Tab-separated table of C-alpha atoms in Angstrom:
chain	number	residue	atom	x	y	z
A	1	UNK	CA	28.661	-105.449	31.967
A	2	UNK	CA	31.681	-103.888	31.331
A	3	UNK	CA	34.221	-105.539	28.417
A	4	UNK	CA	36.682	-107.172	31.005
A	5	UNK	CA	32.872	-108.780	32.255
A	6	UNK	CA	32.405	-110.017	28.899
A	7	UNK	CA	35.837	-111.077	28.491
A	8	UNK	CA	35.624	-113.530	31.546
A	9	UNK	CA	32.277	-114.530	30.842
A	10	UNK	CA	33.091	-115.717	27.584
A	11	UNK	CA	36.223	-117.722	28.015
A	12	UNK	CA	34.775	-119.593	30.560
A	13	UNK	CA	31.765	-120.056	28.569
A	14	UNK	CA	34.326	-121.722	25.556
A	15	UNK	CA	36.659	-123.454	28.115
A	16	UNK	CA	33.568	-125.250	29.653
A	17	UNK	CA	32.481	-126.563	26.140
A	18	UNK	CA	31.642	-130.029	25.652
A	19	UNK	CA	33.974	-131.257	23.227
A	20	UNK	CA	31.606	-133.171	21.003
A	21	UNK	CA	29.488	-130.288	20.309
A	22	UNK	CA	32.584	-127.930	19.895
A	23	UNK	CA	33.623	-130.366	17.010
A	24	UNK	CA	29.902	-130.446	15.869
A	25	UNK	CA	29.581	-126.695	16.085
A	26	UNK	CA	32.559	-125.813	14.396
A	27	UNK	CA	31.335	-128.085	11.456
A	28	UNK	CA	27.904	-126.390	11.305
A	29	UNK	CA	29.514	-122.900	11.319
A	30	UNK	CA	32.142	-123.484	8.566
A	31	UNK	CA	28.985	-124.902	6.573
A	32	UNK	CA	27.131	-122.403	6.619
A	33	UNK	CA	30.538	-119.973	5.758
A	34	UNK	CA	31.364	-122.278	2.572
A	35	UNK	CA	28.248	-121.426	1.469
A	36	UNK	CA	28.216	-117.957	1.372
A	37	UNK	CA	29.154	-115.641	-1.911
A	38	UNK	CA	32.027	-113.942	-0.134
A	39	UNK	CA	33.787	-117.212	0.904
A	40	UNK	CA	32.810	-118.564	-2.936
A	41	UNK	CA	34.371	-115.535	-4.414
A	42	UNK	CA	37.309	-115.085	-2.164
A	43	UNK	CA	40.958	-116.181	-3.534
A	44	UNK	CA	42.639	-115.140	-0.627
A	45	UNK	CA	41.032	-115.133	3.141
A	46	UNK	CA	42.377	-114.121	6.339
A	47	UNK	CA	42.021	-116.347	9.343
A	48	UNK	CA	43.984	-117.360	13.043
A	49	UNK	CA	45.030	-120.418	14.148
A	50	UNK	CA	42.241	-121.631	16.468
A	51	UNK	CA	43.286	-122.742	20.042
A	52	UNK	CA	41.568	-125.654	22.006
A	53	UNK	CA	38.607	-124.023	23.281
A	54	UNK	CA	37.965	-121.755	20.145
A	55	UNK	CA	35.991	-122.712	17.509
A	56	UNK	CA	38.041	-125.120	15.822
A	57	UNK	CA	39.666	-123.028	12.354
A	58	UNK	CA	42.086	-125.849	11.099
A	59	UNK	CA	39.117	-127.462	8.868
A	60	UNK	CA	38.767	-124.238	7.245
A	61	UNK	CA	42.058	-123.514	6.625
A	62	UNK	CA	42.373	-126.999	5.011
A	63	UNK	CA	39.156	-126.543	3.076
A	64	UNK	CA	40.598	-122.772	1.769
A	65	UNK	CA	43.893	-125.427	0.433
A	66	UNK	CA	41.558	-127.199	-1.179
A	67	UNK	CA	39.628	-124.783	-3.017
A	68	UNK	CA	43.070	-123.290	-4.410
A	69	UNK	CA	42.640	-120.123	-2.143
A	70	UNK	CA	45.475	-118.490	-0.088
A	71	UNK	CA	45.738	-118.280	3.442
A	72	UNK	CA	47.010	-115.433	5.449
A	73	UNK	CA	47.449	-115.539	9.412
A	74	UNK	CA	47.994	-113.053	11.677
A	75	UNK	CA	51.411	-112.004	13.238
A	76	UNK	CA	50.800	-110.075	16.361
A	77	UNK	CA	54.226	-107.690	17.313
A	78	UNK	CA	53.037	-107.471	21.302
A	79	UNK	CA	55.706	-104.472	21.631
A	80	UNK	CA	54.240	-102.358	18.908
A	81	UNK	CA	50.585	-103.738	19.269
A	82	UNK	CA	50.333	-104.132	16.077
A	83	UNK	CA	50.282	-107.351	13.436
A	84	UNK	CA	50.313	-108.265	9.845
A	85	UNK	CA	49.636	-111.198	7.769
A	86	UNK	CA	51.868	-114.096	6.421
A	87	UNK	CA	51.020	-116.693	3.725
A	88	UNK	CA	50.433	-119.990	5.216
A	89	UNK	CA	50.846	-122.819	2.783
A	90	UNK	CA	51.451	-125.256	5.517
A	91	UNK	CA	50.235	-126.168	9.240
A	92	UNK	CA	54.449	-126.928	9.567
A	93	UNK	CA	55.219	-123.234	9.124
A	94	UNK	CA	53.468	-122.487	12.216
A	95	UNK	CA	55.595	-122.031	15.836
A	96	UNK	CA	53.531	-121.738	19.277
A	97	UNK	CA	54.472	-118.291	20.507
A	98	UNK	CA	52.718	-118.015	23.767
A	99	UNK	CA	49.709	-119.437	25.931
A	100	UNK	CA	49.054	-122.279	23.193
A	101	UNK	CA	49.045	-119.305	20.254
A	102	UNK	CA	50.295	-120.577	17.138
A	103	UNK	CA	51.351	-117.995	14.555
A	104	UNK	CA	53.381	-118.301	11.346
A	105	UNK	CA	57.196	-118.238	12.010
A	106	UNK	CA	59.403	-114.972	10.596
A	107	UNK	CA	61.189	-117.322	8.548
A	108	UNK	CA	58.940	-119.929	6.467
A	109	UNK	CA	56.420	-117.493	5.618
A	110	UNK	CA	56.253	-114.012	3.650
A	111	UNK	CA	54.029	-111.416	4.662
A	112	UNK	CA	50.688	-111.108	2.852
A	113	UNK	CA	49.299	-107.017	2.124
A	114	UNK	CA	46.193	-106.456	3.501
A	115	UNK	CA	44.972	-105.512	-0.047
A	116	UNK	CA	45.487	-109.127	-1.168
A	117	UNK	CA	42.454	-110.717	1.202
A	118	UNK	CA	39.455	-110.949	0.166
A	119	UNK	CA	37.871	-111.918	2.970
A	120	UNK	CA	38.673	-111.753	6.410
A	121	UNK	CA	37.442	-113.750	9.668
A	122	UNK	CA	37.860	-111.860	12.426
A	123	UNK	CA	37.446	-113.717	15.851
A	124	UNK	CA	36.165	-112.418	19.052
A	125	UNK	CA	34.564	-114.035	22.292
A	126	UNK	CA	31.260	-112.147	21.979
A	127	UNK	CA	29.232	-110.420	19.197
A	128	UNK	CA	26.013	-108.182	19.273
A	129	UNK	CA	23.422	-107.934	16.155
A	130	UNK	CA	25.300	-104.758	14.799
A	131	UNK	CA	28.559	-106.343	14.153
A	132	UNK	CA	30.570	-105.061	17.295
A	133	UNK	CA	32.523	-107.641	19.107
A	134	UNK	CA	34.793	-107.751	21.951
A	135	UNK	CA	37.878	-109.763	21.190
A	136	UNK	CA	40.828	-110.790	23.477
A	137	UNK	CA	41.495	-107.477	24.588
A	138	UNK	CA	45.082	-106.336	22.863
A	139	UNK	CA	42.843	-104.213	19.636
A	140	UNK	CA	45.324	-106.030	17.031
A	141	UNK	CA	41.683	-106.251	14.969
A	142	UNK	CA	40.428	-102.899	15.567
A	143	UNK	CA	43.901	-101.472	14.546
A	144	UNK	CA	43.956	-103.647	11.262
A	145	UNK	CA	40.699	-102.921	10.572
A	146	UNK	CA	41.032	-99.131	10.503
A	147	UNK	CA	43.027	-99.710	6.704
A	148	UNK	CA	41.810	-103.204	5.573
A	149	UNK	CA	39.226	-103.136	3.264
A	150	UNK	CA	38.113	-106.437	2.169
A	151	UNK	CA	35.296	-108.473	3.347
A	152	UNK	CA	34.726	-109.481	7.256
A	153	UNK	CA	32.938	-112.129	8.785
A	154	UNK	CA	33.171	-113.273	12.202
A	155	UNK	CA	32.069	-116.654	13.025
A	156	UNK	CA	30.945	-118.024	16.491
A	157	UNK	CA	29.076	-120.219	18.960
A	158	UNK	CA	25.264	-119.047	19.398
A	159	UNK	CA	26.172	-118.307	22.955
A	160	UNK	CA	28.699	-115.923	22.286
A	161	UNK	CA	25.845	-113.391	20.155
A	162	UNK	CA	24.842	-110.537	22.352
A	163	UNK	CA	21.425	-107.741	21.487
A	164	UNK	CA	24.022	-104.931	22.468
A	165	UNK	CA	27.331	-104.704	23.694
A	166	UNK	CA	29.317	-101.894	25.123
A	167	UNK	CA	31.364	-100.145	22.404
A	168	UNK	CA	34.374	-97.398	22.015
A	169	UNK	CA	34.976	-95.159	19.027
A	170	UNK	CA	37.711	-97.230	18.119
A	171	UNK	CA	35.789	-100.242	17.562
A	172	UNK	CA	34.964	-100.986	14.054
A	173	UNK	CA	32.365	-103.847	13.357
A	174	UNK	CA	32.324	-106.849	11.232
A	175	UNK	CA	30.000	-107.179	7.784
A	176	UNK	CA	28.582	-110.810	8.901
A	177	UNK	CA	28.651	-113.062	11.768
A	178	UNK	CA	27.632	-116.692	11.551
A	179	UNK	CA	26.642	-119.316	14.339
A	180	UNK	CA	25.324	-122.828	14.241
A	181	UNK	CA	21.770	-121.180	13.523
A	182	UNK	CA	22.981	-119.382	10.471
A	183	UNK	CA	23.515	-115.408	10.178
A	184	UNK	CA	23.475	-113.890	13.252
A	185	UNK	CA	24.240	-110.620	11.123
């Protein structure tokens, strides 16, 4: 299958989601993340704003409050196709840009350099066992990627783990991915 494939495939597979086992899921998967050295050692983690039929991020942005860490969200610029990353210190900072997207708004939050995160979960909608993914589509990861140099993990539903995936030379692949199983990667 080609990425657009994948793409489709995917979001249905999410959308159609029971959501009792999303909520269960989600719980598993941040378990198994809390647990890990990286997450331990982290101060300051990157992470979006989950919609409805993504694994749900809010608990692990509260749990990151908790722990003292900082949390950084992304800030996509659709014209330049780029984003950065702005210091969330509370869920009321956040504005719903577009198709249920919630990002941190210009003007409550300060941006956050990429050499401040420690750790950085990248999402995607599939994942193969050598850390490629295929995300959403717009390469807002890939691009950040190419000068972040922190930590990644990527965490996700056991369905959405792949053997192989197709891959370009642009696509730059995540240290760990986690299900409901445990590491994937």
């Amino acid at each position: 299958m080609i990425k657009v494939e994948w793409r489709k495939k995917m979001k249905q597979k999410l959308e159609s989601m029971n959501e009792n086992d999303r909520i269960t899921k989600s719980k598993e998967i941040a378990a198994y993340l809390y647990k890990t050295e990286k997450w331990i050692k982290s101060k300051c983690i990157g992470i979006t704003v989950s919609r409805k039929f993504e694994l749900d991020t809010l608990p692990i942005i509260k749990k990151a409050w908790s722990e003292g860490k900082t949390v950084c969200v992304p800030k996509c610029y659709s014209r330049e196709k780029n984003m950065e990353f702005r210091e969330l210190r509370s869920f009321d900072e956040l504005e719903n840009v577009y198709m249920d997207l919630y990002e941190p708004s210009l003007n409550k939050t300060e941006v956050c350099a990429s050499n401040k995160i420690d750790l950085l979960i990248v999402p995607g909608l599939v994942f193969d066992s050598a850390g490629f993914r295929i995300g959403y589509g717009g390469g807002y990861y890939d691009r950040y990627l190419q000068h972040y140099n922190g930590s990644t993990v990527s965490l996700a539903y056991s369905f959405q783990t792949e053997k192989q995936l197709p891959r370009e030379e642009f696509d730059i692949p995540v240290e760990h991915i986690i299900t409901e199983l445990g590491h994937f990667k």
